Each structure stands twice: as structure tokens, then as C-alpha cells.
XYZ file of C-alpha atoms in Angstrom:
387
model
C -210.532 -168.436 38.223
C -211.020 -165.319 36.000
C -209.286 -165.183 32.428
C -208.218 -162.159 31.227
C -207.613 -161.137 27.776
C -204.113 -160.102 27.107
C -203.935 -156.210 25.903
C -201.885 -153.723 24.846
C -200.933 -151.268 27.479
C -202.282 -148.330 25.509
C -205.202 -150.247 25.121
C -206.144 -150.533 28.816
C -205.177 -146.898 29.826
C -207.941 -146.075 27.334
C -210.215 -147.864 28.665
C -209.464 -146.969 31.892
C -209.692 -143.374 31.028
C -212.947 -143.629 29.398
C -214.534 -145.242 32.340
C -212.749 -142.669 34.841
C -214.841 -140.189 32.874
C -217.824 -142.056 32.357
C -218.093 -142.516 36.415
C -217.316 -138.976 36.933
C -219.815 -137.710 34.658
C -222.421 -140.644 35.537
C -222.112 -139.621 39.506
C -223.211 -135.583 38.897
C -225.809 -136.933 36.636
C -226.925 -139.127 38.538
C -226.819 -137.215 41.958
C -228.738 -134.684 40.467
C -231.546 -136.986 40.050
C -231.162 -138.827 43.137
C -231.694 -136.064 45.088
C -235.211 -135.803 44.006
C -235.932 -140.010 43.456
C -234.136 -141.778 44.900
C -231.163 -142.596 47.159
C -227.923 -141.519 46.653
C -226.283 -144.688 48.137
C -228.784 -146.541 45.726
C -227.502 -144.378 42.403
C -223.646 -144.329 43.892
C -223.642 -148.441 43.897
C -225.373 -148.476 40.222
C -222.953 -145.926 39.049
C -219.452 -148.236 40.478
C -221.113 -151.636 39.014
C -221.761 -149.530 35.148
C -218.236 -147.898 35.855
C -216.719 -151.423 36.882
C -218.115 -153.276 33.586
C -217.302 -150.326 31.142
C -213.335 -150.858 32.513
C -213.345 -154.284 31.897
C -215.410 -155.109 28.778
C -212.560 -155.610 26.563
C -210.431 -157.381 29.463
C -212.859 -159.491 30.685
C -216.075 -159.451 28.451
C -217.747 -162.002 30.671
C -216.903 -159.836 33.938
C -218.107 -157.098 32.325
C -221.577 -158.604 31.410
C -221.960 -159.782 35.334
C -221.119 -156.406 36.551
C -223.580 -155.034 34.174
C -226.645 -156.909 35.176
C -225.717 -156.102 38.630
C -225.675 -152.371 38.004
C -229.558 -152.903 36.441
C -230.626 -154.864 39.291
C -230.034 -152.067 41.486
C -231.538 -149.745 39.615
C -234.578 -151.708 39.468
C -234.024 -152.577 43.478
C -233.832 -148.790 43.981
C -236.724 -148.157 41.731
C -234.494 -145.773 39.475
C -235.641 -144.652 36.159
C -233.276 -145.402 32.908
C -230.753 -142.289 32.806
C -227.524 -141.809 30.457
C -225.610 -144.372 32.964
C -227.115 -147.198 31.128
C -225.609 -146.117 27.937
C -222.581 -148.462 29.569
C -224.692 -151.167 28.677
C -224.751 -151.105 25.216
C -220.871 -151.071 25.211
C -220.764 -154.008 27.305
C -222.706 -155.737 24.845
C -221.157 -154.873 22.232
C -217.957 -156.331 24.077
C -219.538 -159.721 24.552
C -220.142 -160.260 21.330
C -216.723 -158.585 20.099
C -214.836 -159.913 22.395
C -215.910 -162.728 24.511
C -215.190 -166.481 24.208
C -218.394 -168.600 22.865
C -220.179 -168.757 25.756
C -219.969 -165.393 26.806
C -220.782 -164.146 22.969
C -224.215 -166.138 23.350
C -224.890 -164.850 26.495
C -224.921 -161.458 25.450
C -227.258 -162.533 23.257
C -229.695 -163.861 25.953
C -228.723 -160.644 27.953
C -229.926 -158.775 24.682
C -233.319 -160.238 24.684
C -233.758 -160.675 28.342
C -233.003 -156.709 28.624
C -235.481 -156.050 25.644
C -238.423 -157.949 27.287
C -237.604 -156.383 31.159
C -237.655 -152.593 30.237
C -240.761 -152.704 28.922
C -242.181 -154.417 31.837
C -240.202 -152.219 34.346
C -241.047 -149.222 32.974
C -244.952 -149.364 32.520
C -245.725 -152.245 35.206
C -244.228 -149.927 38.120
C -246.726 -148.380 40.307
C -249.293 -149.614 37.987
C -252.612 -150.959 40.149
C -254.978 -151.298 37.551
C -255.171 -153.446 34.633
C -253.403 -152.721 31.155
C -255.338 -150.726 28.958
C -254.983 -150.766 25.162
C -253.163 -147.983 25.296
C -250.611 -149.180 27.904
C -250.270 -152.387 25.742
C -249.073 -150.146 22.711
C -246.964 -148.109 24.876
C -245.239 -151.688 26.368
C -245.412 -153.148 22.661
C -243.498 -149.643 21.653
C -240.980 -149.625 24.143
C -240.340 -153.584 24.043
C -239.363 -153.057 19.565
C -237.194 -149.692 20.676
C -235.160 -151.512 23.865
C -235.130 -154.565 21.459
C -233.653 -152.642 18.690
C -230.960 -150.794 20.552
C -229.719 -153.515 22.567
C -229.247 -155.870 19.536
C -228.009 -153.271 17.957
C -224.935 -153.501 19.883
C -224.580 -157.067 19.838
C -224.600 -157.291 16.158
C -221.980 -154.270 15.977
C -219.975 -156.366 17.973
C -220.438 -159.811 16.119
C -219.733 -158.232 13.040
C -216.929 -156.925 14.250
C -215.928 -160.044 15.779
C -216.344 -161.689 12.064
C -214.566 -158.885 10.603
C -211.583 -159.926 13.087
C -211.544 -163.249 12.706
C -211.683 -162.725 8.824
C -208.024 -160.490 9.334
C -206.421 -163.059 11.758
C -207.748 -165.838 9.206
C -206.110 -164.062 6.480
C -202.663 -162.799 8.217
C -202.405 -166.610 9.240
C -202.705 -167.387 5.548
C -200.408 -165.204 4.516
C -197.771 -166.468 7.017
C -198.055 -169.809 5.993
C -197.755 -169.291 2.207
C -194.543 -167.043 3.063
C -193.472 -170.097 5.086
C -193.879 -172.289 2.006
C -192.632 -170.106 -0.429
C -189.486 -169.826 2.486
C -189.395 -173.881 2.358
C -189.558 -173.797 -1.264
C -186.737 -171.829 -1.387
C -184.593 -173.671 0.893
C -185.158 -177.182 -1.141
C -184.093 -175.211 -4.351
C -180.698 -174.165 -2.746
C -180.009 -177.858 -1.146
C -181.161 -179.364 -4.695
C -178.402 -176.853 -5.980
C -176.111 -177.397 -3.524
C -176.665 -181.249 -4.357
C -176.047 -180.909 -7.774
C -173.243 -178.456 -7.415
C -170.921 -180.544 -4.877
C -171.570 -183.937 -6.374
C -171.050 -182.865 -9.682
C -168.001 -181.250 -8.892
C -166.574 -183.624 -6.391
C -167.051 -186.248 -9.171
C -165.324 -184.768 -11.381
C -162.419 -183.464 -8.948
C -162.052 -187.679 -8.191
C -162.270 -189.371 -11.467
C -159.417 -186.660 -12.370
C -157.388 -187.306 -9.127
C -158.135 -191.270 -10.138
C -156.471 -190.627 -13.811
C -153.980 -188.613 -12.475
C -152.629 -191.174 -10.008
C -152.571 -193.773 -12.720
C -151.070 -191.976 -15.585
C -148.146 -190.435 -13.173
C -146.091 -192.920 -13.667
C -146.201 -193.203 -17.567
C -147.639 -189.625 -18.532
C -146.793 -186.472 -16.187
C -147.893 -183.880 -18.779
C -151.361 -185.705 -18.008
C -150.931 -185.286 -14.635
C -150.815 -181.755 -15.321
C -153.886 -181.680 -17.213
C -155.654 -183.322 -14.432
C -154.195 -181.198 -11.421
C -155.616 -177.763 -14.083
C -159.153 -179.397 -14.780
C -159.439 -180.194 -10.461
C -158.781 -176.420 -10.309
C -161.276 -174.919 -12.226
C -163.686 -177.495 -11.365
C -163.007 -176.850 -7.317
C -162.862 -173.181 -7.904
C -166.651 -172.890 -10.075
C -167.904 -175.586 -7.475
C -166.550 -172.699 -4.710
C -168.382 -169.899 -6.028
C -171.254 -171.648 -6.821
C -171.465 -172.955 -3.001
C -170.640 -169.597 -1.932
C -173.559 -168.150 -4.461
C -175.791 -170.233 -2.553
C -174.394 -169.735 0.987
C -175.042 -166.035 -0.066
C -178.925 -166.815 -1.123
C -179.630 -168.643 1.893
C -178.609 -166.056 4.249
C -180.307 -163.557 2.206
C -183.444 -164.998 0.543
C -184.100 -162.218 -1.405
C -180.062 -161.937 -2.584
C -180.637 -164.024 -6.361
C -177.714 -164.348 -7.558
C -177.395 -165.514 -11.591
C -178.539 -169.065 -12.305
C -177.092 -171.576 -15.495
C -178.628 -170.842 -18.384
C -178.069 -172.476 -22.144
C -175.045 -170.888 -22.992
C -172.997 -172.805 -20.135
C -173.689 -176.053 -21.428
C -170.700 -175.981 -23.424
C -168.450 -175.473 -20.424
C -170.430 -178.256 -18.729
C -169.657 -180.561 -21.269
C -166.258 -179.630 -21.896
C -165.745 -180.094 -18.041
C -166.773 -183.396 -18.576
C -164.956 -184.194 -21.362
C -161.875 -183.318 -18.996
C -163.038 -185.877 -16.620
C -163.130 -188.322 -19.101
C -166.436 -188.694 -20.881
C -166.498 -189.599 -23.934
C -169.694 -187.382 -25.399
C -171.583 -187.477 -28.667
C -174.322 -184.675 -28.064
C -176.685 -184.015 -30.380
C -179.459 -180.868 -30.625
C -182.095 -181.695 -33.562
C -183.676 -179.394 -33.493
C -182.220 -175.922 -32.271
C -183.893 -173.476 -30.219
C -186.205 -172.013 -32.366
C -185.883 -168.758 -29.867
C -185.062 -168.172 -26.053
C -186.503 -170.586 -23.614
C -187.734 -169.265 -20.248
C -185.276 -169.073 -17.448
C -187.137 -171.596 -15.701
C -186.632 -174.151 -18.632
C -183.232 -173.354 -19.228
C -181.983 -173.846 -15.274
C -183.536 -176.879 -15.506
C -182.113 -178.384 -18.637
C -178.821 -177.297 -16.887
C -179.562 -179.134 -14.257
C -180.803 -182.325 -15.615
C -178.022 -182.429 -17.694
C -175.196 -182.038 -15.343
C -176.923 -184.568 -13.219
C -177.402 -187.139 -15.570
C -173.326 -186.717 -16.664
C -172.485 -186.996 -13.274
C -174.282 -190.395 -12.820
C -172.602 -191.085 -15.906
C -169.383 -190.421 -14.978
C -169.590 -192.150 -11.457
C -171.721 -195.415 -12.251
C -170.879 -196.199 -15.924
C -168.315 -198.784 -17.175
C -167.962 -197.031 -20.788
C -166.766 -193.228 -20.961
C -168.715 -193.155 -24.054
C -171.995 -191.007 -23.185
C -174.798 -189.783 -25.925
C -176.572 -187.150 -25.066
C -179.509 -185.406 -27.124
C -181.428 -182.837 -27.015
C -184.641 -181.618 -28.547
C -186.398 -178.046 -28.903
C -189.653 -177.705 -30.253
C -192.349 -174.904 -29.958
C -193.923 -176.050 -27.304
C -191.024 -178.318 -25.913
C -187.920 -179.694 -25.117
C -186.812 -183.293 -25.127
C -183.504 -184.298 -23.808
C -182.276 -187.579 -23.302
C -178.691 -188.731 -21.996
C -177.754 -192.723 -22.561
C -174.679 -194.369 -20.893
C -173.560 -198.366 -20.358
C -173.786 -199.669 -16.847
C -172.597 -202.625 -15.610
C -174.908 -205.813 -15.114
C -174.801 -204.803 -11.385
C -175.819 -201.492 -11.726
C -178.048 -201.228 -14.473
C -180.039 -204.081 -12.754
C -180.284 -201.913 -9.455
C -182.837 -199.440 -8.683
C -180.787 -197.650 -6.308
C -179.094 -195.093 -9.381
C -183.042 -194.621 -10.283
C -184.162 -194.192 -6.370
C -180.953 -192.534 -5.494
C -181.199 -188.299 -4.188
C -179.998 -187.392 -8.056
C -182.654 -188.886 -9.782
C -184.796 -187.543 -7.336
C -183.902 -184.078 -7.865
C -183.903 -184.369 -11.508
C -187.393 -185.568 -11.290
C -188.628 -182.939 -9.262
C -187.076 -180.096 -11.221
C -188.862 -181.647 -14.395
C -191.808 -181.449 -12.721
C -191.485 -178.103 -11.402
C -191.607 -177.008 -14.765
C -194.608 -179.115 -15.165
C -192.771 -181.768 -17.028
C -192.081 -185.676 -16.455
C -188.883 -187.664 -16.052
C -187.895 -190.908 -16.498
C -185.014 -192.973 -15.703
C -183.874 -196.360 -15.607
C -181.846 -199.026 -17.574
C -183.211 -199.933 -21.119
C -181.549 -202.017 -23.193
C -178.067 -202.711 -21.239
C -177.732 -198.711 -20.807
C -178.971 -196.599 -18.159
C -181.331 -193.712 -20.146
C -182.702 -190.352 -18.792
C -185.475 -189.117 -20.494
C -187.480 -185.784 -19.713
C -189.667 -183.761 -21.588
C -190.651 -180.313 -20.228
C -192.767 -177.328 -21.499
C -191.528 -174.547 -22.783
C -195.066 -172.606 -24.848
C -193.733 -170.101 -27.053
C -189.855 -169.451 -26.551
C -189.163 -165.423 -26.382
């Protein structure tokens, strides 16, 4: 069952076109001569089999080969000489080698060769009775490095070509797939953001709601207090989900990201929620950190006070952090229960994970894990020479 290659529609008109024209040109040339060589049946079969394989090279470079070496078998059946109708060869091999699947591409090879050693042997052993002379050795010798030169010619047009194509597919596929990662990339920032955004927030929102139900009672100014701080902290959590919503629908949309300066509203939402912090920053930023380093610090840090604030037994939290040239330390300590700080499930839970990976995104290193009855985050990411 014949396999066609799929083309564009403007790319078979072409082709048909050219081979219209080809036929109608190879016919008058090739009547002309007939009428004084050979038959014109003979030429009018040769001239539909070159006309048939010029049409379908590019559909069906394997077709087109067969058809080819039909078209020279009757021209060497009708003893016709070589005319400007087997110029269609050379396109067909070109084609094969273009074109064709692996087999066919080698046997345009063959077909190369094989043509290169029959001219010669056609043209000079026809009608000839007598032995080869010298000179009709030279003349074969001649005529085998000519045929052999044009006809590979072609083929090597073709398989360079065919490299040359392969190279471009090679490289758009390349190109596809590093847009797909960069793509994937993206999407595991925005659900690590999302992460931190929602838990951080919803803890927050229920350790208020929690102090709020309990003070009611005895204390409804601090119920008041509470019901303000779950407002802000539903309304930032809001339009930073909305901020990502907005970035995942349009990938290109960045939208502004935490930087340094909104650590003090991060720890004064905390401090609403009932953390006790002592935070320390020996030494100071000695300039601006990079973007990069400062989302992250954010990041870390509002993680690490939300694991705080949901899994330890002591509001009291100590957090430090630590800017050198070439980087920054920061470290947040809280008490856990026996329970708890005994578990690895706040060290293998989705937080830690995310805080790990945005250290090392940075090309930093995390740590995290109980240490001395408290549960201690520790990372240390490069920052070079602050701006």
C-alpha cells in the first residue's frame, strides 16, 4: 500500500504545474526527434513515465524513483539517445535523498551509481561490433566520471538538504520543549505562591477566629481586633490570589512580587495572630539584594512563621537574619511539642518543601528540622555583590 507524504496544497499545485510543463515541453522535444529515430509511441511512453515521477517526487519519493527507471528502460528498449527529458531524473534524485524514508534515500544512492555505470555502457556499447579501442575506453572512462558526477550531484543536494531539514525540525523541537519547561516552571512558581499565600493567610485568619472565640466572652474590644486583623489578612491573601489567577492566565502578565520592605507588614501580621517575635538583622544589607533573593527571603520567612504559628506550643518565635557580601543567612527558631518536634512530617510536609526549593533556586541550601527541643529553619542563599 503506497504512503504518501502529507503536503501543503500550494505545494502540490506546484509541482503539478511544473510537471504539466515539463511534459508539454518534453513531448515537442521529443517528437521532433522521434520523427527521425525513433518511434513516437516509444518517446510518448518515456515522456508520461519522466512526467509521472517529476509529479510525484516530493509526494511519493519512492514512486517517483520506480517511475523513473521505468522511463530509462524505455528509452534504452526504444534505443533513444539521452535528450533534455532526462533532466527529470536528476530531480527525482534529488527527491530520494531529500525526501524519502531510509530505504528509499539509499536507494537513490544505488540508482546514482547504477545510472553512472549504465550510460556509459549504453551510449558507446550500442551498435558497436568491434572491440573497444583505447580511444573508446577513454571516451567510456569520460562519460562514466561526467554521468557519475551529475547524478551524485543531485543526491548529495538532496541529502544535504535533507540534513539541513532535519537540523531545523531538531532545533524547532528544542525550542518547543524549553518553552514547555520554562511554561512548567512557571506554573510551579504560581502554585508554590499560591501555597504560601493561602496557607499563610488562612493560618492566620484561624488562629485569630480561635482567639476571638475565646476572648468574647471576657474581652470584646479583642474581638474587635481579631475580626480587623482577619480583614486585612483575607483581603491581601485576595489580591494576592487574584495577582496570581491574573499571571496564570496571562504568563507574560508579572505582576509585582514581595520584596524586603514588606517584611515589616509580614511580621506585624503575625504579631496580630499572636506570635510572639524577637527578630534580629546583624548585619544590615550592606546594599540592594537581587529581586530573586529578596522574593525568596519573603518567602522563606512567611513560611517558616506560618509553621510557627500552626505547629508550635510557645508564641514566642526568634527569627534572624544575616546579610553579608556575598550572602544572606536567615534562621527562624520556635518550640514544638514532644510530638511534633519528634515527627518528620513538619520537615517532609509541602512547606518545607517549597522553602527548600526556592533556596535552591537561588542556588542556596535549606535546612529544617528540630534541634534542641525547637524546630529551626536554616537557609543560606547567594546574593554576589548587592546593587
Amino acid at each position: 500500500m503506497l504512503s504518501f507524504r502529507t503536503l501543503a496544497r500550494y505545494q502540490l499545485i506546484t509541482d503539478l504545474v511544473i510537471a504539466g510543463a515539463f511534459g508539454l515541453l518534453a513531448i515537442v522535444i521529443e517528437l521532433v526527434g522521434s520523427a527521425q529515430t525513433t518511434s513516437f509511441a516509444g518517446a510518448t511512453l518515456m515522456v508520461i513515465a519522466y512526467t509521472a515521477a517529476l509529479a510525484v517526487r516530493r509526494l511519493h519519493p519512492g514512486l517517483a524513483l520506480c517511475l523513473a527507471w521505468v522511463g530509462a528502460a524505455l528509452q534504452m528498449g526504444f534505443g533513444m539517445t539521452p535528450s533534455p527529458t532526462n533532466l527529470a531524473i536528476f530531480a527525482v534524485l534529488y527527491a530520494t535523498a531529500a525526501y524519502g524514508s531510509t530505504r528509499v534515500f539509499w536507494s537513490g544512492f544505488g540508482s546514482a551509481i547504477a545510472g553512472a555505470v549504465i550510460v556509459p555502457v549504453y551510449l558507446v556499447g550500442r551498435g558497436m561490433s568491434e572491440p573497444p579501442t583505447a580511444e573508446v575506453w577513454f571516451v567510456a572512462g569520460a562519460l562514466l566520471l561526467a554521468a557519475g558526477f551529475a547524478l551524485m550531484l543531485s543526491w548529495v543536494t538532496g541529502a544535504l538538504v535533507r540534513t539541513a531539514m532535519r537540523a531545523a525540525a531538531n532545533s524547532r523541537a528544542q525550542r518547543a520543549a524549553e518553552a514547555e519547561t520554562i511554561a512548567e516552571q512557571q506554573r510551579v512558581r504560581i502554585a508554590r505562591d499560591m501555597h504560601d499565600v493561602v496557607a499563610h493567610s488562612l493560618a492566620v485568619v484561624i488562629a485569630q477566629a480561635d482567639g476571638a472565640r475565646y476572648a468574647a466572652a471576657k474581652d470584646p474590644a479583642a474581638t474587635s481586633d481579631a475580626l480587623a486583623t482577619i480583614s486585612t489578612t483575607a483581603r491581601s491573601a485576595l489580591t494576592d490570589v487574584r495577582l496570581l489567577l491574573t499571571q496564570l492566565r496571562h504568563s507574560q502578565a508579572e505582576g509585582p512580587q514581595p520584596t524586603l520592605a514588606d517584611l515589616d507588614e509580614l511580621f506585624d501580621r503575625m504579631r496580630a495572630a499572636g506570635i510572639v517575635l524577637d527578630v534580629v538583622s546583624d548585619p544590615e544589607p550592606p546594599g540592594v539584594p537581587p529581586a530573586s533573593i529578596q522574593l525568596a527571603v519573603y518567602r522563606i520567612m512567611q513560611e517558616a512563621l506560618t509553621n510557627a504559628l500552626r505547629h508550635g506550643v510557645d508564641p514566642r518565635v526568634r527569627v534572624h537574619l544575616g546579610w553579608y557580601p556575598d550572602r544572606v543567612v536567615l534562621g527562624v527558631r520556635n518550640a514544638r511539642s514532644t510530638a511534633s518536634s519528634g515527627s518528620t512530617s513538619p520537615a517532609g510536609g509541602h512547606g518545607v518543601i517549597g522553602m527548600r526549593e526556592r533556596a535552591q533556586l537561588v542556588g542556596g541550601s535549606l535546612t529544617a528540622g528540630p534541634e534542641y527541643g525547637e524546630f529551626v529553619v536554616k537557609a543560606s542563599l547567594p546574593i554576589g555583590a548587592p546593587g
